[in-house]
Tab-separated table of C-alpha atoms in Angstrom:
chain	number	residue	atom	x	y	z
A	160	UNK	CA	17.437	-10.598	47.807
A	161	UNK	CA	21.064	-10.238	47.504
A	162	UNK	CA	22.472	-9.709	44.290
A	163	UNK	CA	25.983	-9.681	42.708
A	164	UNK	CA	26.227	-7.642	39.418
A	165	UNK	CA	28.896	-8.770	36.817
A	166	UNK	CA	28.921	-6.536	33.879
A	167	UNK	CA	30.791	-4.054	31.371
A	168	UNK	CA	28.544	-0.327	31.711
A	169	UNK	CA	27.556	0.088	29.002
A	170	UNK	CA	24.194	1.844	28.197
A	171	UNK	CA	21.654	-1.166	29.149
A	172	UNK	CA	23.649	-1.943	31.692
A	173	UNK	CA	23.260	1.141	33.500
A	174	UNK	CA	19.301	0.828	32.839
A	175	UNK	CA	19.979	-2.645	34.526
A	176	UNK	CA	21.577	-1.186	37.638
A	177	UNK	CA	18.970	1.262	37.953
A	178	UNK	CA	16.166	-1.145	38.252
A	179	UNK	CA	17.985	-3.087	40.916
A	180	UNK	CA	18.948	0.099	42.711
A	181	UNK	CA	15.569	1.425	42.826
A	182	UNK	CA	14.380	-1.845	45.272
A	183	UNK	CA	14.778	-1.643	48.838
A	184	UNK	CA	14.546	-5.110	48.881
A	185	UNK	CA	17.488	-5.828	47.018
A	186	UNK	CA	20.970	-5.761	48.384
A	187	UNK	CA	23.404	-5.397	46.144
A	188	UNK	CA	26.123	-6.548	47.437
A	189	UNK	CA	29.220	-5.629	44.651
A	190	UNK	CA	29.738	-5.349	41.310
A	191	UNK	CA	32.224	-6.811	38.886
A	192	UNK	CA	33.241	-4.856	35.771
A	193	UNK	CA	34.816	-6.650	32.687
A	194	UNK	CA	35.872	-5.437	29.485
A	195	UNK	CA	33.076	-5.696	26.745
A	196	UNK	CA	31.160	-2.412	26.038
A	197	UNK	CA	34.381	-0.685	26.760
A	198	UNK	CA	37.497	-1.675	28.188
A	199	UNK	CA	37.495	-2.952	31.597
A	200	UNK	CA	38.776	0.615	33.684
A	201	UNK	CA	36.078	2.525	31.836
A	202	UNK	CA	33.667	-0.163	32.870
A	203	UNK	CA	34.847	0.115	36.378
A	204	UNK	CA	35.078	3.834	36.610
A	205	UNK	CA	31.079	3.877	35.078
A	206	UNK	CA	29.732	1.146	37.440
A	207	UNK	CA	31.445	3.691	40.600
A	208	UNK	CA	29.366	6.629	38.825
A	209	UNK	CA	26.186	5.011	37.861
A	210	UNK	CA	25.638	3.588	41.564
A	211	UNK	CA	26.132	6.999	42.946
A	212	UNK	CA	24.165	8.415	40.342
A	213	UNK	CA	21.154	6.015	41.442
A	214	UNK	CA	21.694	6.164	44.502
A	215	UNK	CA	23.850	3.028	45.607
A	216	UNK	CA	27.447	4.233	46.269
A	217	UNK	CA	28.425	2.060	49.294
A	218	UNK	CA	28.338	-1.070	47.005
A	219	UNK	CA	31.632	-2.314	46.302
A	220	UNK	CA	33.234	-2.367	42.355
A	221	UNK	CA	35.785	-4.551	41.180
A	222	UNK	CA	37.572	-4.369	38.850
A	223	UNK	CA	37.685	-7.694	36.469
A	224	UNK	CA	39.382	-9.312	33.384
A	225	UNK	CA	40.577	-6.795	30.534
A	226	UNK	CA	40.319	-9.096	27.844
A	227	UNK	CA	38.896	-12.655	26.826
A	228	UNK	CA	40.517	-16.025	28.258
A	229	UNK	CA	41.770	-16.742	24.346
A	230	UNK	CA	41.036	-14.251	21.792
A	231	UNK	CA	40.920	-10.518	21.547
A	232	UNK	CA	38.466	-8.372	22.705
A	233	UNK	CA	36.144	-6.959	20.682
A	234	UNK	CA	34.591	-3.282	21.681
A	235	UNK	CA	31.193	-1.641	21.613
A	236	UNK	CA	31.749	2.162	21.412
A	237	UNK	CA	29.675	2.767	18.039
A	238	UNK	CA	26.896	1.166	19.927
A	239	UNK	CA	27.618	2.712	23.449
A	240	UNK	CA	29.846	5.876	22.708
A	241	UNK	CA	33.539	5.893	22.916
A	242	UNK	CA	32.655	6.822	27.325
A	243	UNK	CA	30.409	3.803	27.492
A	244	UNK	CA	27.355	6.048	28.361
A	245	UNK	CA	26.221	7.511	24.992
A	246	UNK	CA	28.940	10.016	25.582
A	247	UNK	CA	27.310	11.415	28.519
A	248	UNK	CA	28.724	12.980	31.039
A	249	UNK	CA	28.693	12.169	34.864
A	250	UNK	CA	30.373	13.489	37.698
A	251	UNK	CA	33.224	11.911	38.698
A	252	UNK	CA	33.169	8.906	41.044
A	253	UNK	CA	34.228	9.856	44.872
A	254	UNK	CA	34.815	6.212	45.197
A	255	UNK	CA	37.226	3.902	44.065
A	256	UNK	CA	37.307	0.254	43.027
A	257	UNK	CA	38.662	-2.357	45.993
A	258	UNK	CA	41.556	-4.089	45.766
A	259	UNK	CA	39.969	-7.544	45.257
A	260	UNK	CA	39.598	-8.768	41.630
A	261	UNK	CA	35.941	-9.032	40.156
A	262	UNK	CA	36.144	-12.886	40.328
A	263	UNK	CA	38.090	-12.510	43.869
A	264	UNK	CA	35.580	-10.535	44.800
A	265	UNK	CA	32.473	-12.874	43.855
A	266	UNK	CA	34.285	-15.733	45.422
A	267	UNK	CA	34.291	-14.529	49.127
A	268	UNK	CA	31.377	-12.923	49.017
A	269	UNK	CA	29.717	-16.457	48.262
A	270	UNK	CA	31.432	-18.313	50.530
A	271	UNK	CA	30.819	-15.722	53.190
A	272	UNK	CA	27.143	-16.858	52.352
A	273	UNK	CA	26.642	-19.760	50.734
A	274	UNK	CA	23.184	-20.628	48.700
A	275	UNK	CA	22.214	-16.937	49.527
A	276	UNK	CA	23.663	-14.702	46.415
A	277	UNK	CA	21.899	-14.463	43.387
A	278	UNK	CA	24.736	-13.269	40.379
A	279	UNK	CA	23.489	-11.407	37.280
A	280	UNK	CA	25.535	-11.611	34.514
A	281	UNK	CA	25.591	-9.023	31.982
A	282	UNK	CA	28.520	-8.919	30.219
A	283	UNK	CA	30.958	-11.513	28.712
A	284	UNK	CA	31.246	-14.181	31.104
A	285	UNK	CA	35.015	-14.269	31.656
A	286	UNK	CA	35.199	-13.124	35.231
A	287	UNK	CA	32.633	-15.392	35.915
A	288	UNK	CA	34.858	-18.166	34.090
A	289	UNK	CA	38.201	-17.362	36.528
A	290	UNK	CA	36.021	-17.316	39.559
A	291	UNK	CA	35.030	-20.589	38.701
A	292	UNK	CA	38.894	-21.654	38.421
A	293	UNK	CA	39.464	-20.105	41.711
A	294	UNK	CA	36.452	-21.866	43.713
A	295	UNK	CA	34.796	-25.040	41.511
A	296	UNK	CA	32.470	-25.187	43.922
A	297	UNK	CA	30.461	-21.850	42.877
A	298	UNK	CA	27.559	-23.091	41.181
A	299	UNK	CA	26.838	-24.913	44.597
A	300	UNK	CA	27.487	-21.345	46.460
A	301	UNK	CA	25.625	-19.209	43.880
A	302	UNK	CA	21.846	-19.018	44.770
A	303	UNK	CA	20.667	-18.697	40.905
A	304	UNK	CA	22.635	-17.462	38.475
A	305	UNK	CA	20.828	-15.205	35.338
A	306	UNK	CA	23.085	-14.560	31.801
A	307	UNK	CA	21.907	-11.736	29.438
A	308	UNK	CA	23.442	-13.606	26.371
A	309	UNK	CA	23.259	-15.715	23.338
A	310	UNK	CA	21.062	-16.412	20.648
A	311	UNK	CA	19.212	-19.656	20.469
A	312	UNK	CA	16.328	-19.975	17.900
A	313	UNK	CA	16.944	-16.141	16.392
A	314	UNK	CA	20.333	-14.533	14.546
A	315	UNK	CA	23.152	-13.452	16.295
A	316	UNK	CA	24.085	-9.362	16.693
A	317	UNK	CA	27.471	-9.319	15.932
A	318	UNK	CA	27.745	-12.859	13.241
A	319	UNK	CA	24.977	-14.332	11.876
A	320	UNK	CA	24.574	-17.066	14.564
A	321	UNK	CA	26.655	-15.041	17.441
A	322	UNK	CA	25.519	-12.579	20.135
A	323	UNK	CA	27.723	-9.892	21.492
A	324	UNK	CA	28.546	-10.683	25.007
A	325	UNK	CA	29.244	-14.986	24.350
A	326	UNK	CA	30.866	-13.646	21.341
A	327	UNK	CA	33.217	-12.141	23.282
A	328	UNK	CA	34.457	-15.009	25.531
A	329	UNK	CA	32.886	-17.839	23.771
A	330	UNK	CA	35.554	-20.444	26.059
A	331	UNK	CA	34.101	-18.739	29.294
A	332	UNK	CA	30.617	-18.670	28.088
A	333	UNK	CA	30.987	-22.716	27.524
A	334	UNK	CA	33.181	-23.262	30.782
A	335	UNK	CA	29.974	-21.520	32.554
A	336	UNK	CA	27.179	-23.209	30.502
A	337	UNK	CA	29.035	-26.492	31.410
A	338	UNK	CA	29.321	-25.715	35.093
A	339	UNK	CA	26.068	-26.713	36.373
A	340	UNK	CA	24.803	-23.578	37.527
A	341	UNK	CA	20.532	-23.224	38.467
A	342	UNK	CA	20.838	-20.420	35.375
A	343	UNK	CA	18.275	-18.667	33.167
A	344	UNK	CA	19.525	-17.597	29.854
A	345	UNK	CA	17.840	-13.793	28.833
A	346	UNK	CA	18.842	-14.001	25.142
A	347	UNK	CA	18.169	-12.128	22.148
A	348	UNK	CA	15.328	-14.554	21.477
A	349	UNK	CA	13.049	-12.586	23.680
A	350	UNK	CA	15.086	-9.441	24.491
A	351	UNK	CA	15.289	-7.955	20.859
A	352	UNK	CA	11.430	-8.728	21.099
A	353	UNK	CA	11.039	-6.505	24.697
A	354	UNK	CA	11.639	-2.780	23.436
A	355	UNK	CA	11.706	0.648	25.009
A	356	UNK	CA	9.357	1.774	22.204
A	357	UNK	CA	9.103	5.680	21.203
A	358	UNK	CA	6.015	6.419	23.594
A	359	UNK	CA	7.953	4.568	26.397
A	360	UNK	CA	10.727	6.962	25.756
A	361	UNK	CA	9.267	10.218	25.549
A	362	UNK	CA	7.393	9.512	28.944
A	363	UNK	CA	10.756	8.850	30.216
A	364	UNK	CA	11.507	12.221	29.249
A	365	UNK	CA	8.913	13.723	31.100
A	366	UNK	CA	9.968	12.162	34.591
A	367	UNK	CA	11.462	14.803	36.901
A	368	UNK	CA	14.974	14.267	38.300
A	369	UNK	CA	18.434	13.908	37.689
A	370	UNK	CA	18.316	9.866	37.335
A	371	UNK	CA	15.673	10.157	34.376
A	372	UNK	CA	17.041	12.889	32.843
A	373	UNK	CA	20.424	11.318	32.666
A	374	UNK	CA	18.822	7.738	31.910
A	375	UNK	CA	16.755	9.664	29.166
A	376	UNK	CA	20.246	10.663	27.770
A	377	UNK	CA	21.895	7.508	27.691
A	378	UNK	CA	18.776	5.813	25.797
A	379	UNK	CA	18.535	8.724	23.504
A	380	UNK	CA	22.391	7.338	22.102
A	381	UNK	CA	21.303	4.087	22.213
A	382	UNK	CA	17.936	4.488	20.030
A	383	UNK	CA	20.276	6.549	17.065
A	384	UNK	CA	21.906	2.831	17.082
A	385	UNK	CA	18.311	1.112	17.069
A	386	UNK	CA	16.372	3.266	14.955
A	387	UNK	CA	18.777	1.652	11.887
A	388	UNK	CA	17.825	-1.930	13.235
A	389	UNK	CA	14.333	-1.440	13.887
A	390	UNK	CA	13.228	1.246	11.439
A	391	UNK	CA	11.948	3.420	14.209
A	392	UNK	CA	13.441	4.546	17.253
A	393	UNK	CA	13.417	2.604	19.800
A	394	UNK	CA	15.894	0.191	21.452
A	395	UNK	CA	16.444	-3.133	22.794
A	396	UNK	CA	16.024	-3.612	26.922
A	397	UNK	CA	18.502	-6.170	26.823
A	398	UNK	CA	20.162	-6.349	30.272
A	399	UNK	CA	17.453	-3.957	31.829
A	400	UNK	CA	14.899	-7.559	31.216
A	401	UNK	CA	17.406	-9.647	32.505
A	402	UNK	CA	17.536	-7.714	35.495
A	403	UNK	CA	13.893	-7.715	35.649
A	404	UNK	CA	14.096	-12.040	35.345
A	405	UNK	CA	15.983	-12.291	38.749
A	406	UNK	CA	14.338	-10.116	40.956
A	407	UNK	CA	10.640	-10.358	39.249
A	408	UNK	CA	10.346	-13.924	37.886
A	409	UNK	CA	6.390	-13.736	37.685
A	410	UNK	CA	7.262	-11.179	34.289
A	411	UNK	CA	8.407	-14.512	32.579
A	412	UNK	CA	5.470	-16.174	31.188
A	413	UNK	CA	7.050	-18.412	28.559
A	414	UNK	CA	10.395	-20.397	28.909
A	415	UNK	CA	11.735	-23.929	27.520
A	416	UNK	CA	14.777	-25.964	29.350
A	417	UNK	CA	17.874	-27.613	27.936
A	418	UNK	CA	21.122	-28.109	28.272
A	419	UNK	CA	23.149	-25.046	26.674
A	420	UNK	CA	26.879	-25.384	24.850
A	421	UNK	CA	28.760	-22.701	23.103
A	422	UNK	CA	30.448	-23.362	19.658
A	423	UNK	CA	34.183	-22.469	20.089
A	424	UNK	CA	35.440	-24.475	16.307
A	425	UNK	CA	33.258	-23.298	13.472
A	426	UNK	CA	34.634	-21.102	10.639
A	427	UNK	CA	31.080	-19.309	10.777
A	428	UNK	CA	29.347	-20.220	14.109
A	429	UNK	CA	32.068	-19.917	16.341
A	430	UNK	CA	30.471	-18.042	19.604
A	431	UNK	CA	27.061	-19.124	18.832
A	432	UNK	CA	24.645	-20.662	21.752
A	433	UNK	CA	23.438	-23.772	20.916
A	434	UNK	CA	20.863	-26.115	22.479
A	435	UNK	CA	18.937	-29.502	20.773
A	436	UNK	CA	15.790	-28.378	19.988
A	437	UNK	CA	14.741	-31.811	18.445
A	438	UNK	CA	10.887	-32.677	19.822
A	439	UNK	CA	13.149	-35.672	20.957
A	440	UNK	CA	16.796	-34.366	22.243
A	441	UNK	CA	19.563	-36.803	22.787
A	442	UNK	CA	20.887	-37.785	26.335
A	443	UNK	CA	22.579	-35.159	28.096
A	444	UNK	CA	24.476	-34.853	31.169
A	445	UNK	CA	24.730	-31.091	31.408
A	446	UNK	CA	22.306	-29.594	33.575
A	447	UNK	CA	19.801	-28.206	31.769
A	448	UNK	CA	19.526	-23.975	31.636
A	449	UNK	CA	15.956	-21.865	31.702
A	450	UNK	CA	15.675	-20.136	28.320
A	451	UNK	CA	12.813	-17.675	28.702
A	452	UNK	CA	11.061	-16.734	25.333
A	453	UNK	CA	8.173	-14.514	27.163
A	454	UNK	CA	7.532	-12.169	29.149
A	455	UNK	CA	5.047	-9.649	30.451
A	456	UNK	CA	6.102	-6.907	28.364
A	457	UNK	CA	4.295	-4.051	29.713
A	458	UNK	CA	3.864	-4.371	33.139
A	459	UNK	CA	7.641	-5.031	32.953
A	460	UNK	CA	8.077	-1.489	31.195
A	461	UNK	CA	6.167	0.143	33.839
A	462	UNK	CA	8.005	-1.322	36.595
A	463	UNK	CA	11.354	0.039	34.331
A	464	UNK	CA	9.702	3.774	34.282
A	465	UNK	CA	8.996	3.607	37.918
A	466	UNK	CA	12.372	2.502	39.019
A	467	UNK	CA	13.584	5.944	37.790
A	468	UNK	CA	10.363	8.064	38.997
């Protein structure tokens, strides 16, 4: 499997790349960063030291849009600390980001392989958006494409109906929703639901080696933010599951499909994910997206813990 990573580092993030980098069967063949967590160079500078840190250094980074196509962007350092990483240190990168933009980037390495690249998207969508400008013909390149995003038949985490990464580009999020993309949406419908619990995170704790024990850190940030959410401390696995979607699709046992939009006009929905959920939706021309509401929850937790043993 060859995968392209598009995503803002970011705590879950880096809990995403380490599942992918702990497969020897998947390639992962760059990474594009993008503002969201943190501002894009942060983003960019964590992606370089989270692949060395587990492991993956040769894989390119790129570095992608700064801020939304329209609005401002909107930050995450009270939920990921003002580095990104729960305000954990790593050594600096030895690498540097190429020269190629993140949507430059994604571009050739698709047409350089057509129908062979799966992309996970973890972030706000925006690079994926302008690499779409530059080559229309990328949901026909793009093996499968798989969005950590939106909230369908749950509350949003940053407005009442809006999740944080289509909240921050809601005109990308539509522009890709719209595309016609083979996509599964991992939303907060299921991923708010699939928790690093406390147990999960004290065995964490007790794994030898420098990719737990910094891993351990980063969630240990993260859970302060979840414990006043959930009441106990634990966190959300929210791009770490999404992850888990592309390269182990037998973990999803429940999904429904329709056609997805993003509202860009209301006074209070604007970013929200919408899709008809009537037993008897209207016509639709927009090709319909995978939203998965279940998933092995466990076994996919193991497999999480054993990516970092």
């Amino acid at each position: 499997m060859r995968v392209f990573v598009d995503c803002d580092p970011g705590i879950d993030d880096a809990v995403a790349l380490a599942y992918l980098a702990a497969r020897p069967e998947v390639e992962i063949v760059g990474i594009g960063a993008v503002f969201g967590n943190n501002s894009v160079d942060i983003t960019a500078d964590n992606a370089l030291r989270l692949l060395e840190l587990y492991g993956r250094p040769e894989v390119p980074v790129a570095v992608g849009a700064a801020r939304p196509l329209v609005q401002a962007p909107r930050l995450a350092a009270h939920v990921h600390g003002g580095n990104g990483l729960g305000d954990v240190e790593l050594p600096a990168p030895a690498g540097k980001p190429v020269s190629e933009s993140a949507a430059e980037l994604l571009v050739r390495l698709v047409r350089e392989a057509p129908g062979e690249v799966d992309v996970l998207a973890v972030g706000p969508l925006t690079n994926i958006a302008i690499a779409l400008g530059l080559e229309p013909r990328l949901p026909e390149l793009v093996r499968r494409l798989v969005v950590m995003g939106g909230a369908v038949r749950v509350p949003g985490n940053v407005t009442s109906h809006a999740e944080a990464n289509i909240n921050n580009d809601p005109e990308a999020a539509e522009a890709v929703f719209a595309a016609g993309f083979d996509l599964d949406l991992v939303a907060l419908d299921i991923t708010m639901k699939t928790v690093a619990t406390p147990e999960w995170l004290s065995d964490l704790r007790s794994v030898p080696g420098e990719r737990a024990e910094r891993t351990s850190a980063f969630l240990d940030f993260y859970a302060d933010f979840y414990t006043g959410i959930f009441g106990v401390r634990q966190c959300a696995m929210h791009d770490p599951l999404a992850a888990a979607v592309l390269v182990d699709g037998h973990l999803v046992t429940e999904a429904f499909e329709a056609p997805l939009r993003v509202e860009l006009s209301g006074g209070l929905t604007r970013g929200m994910t919408v899709a008809d959920l009537r037993p008897r939706p209207g016509a639709d021309d927009r090709r319909p997206a995978r939203v998965v509401t279940g998933v092995a929850e466990a076994e996919f937790l193991t497999r999480m813990l054993d990516s970092l043993r």
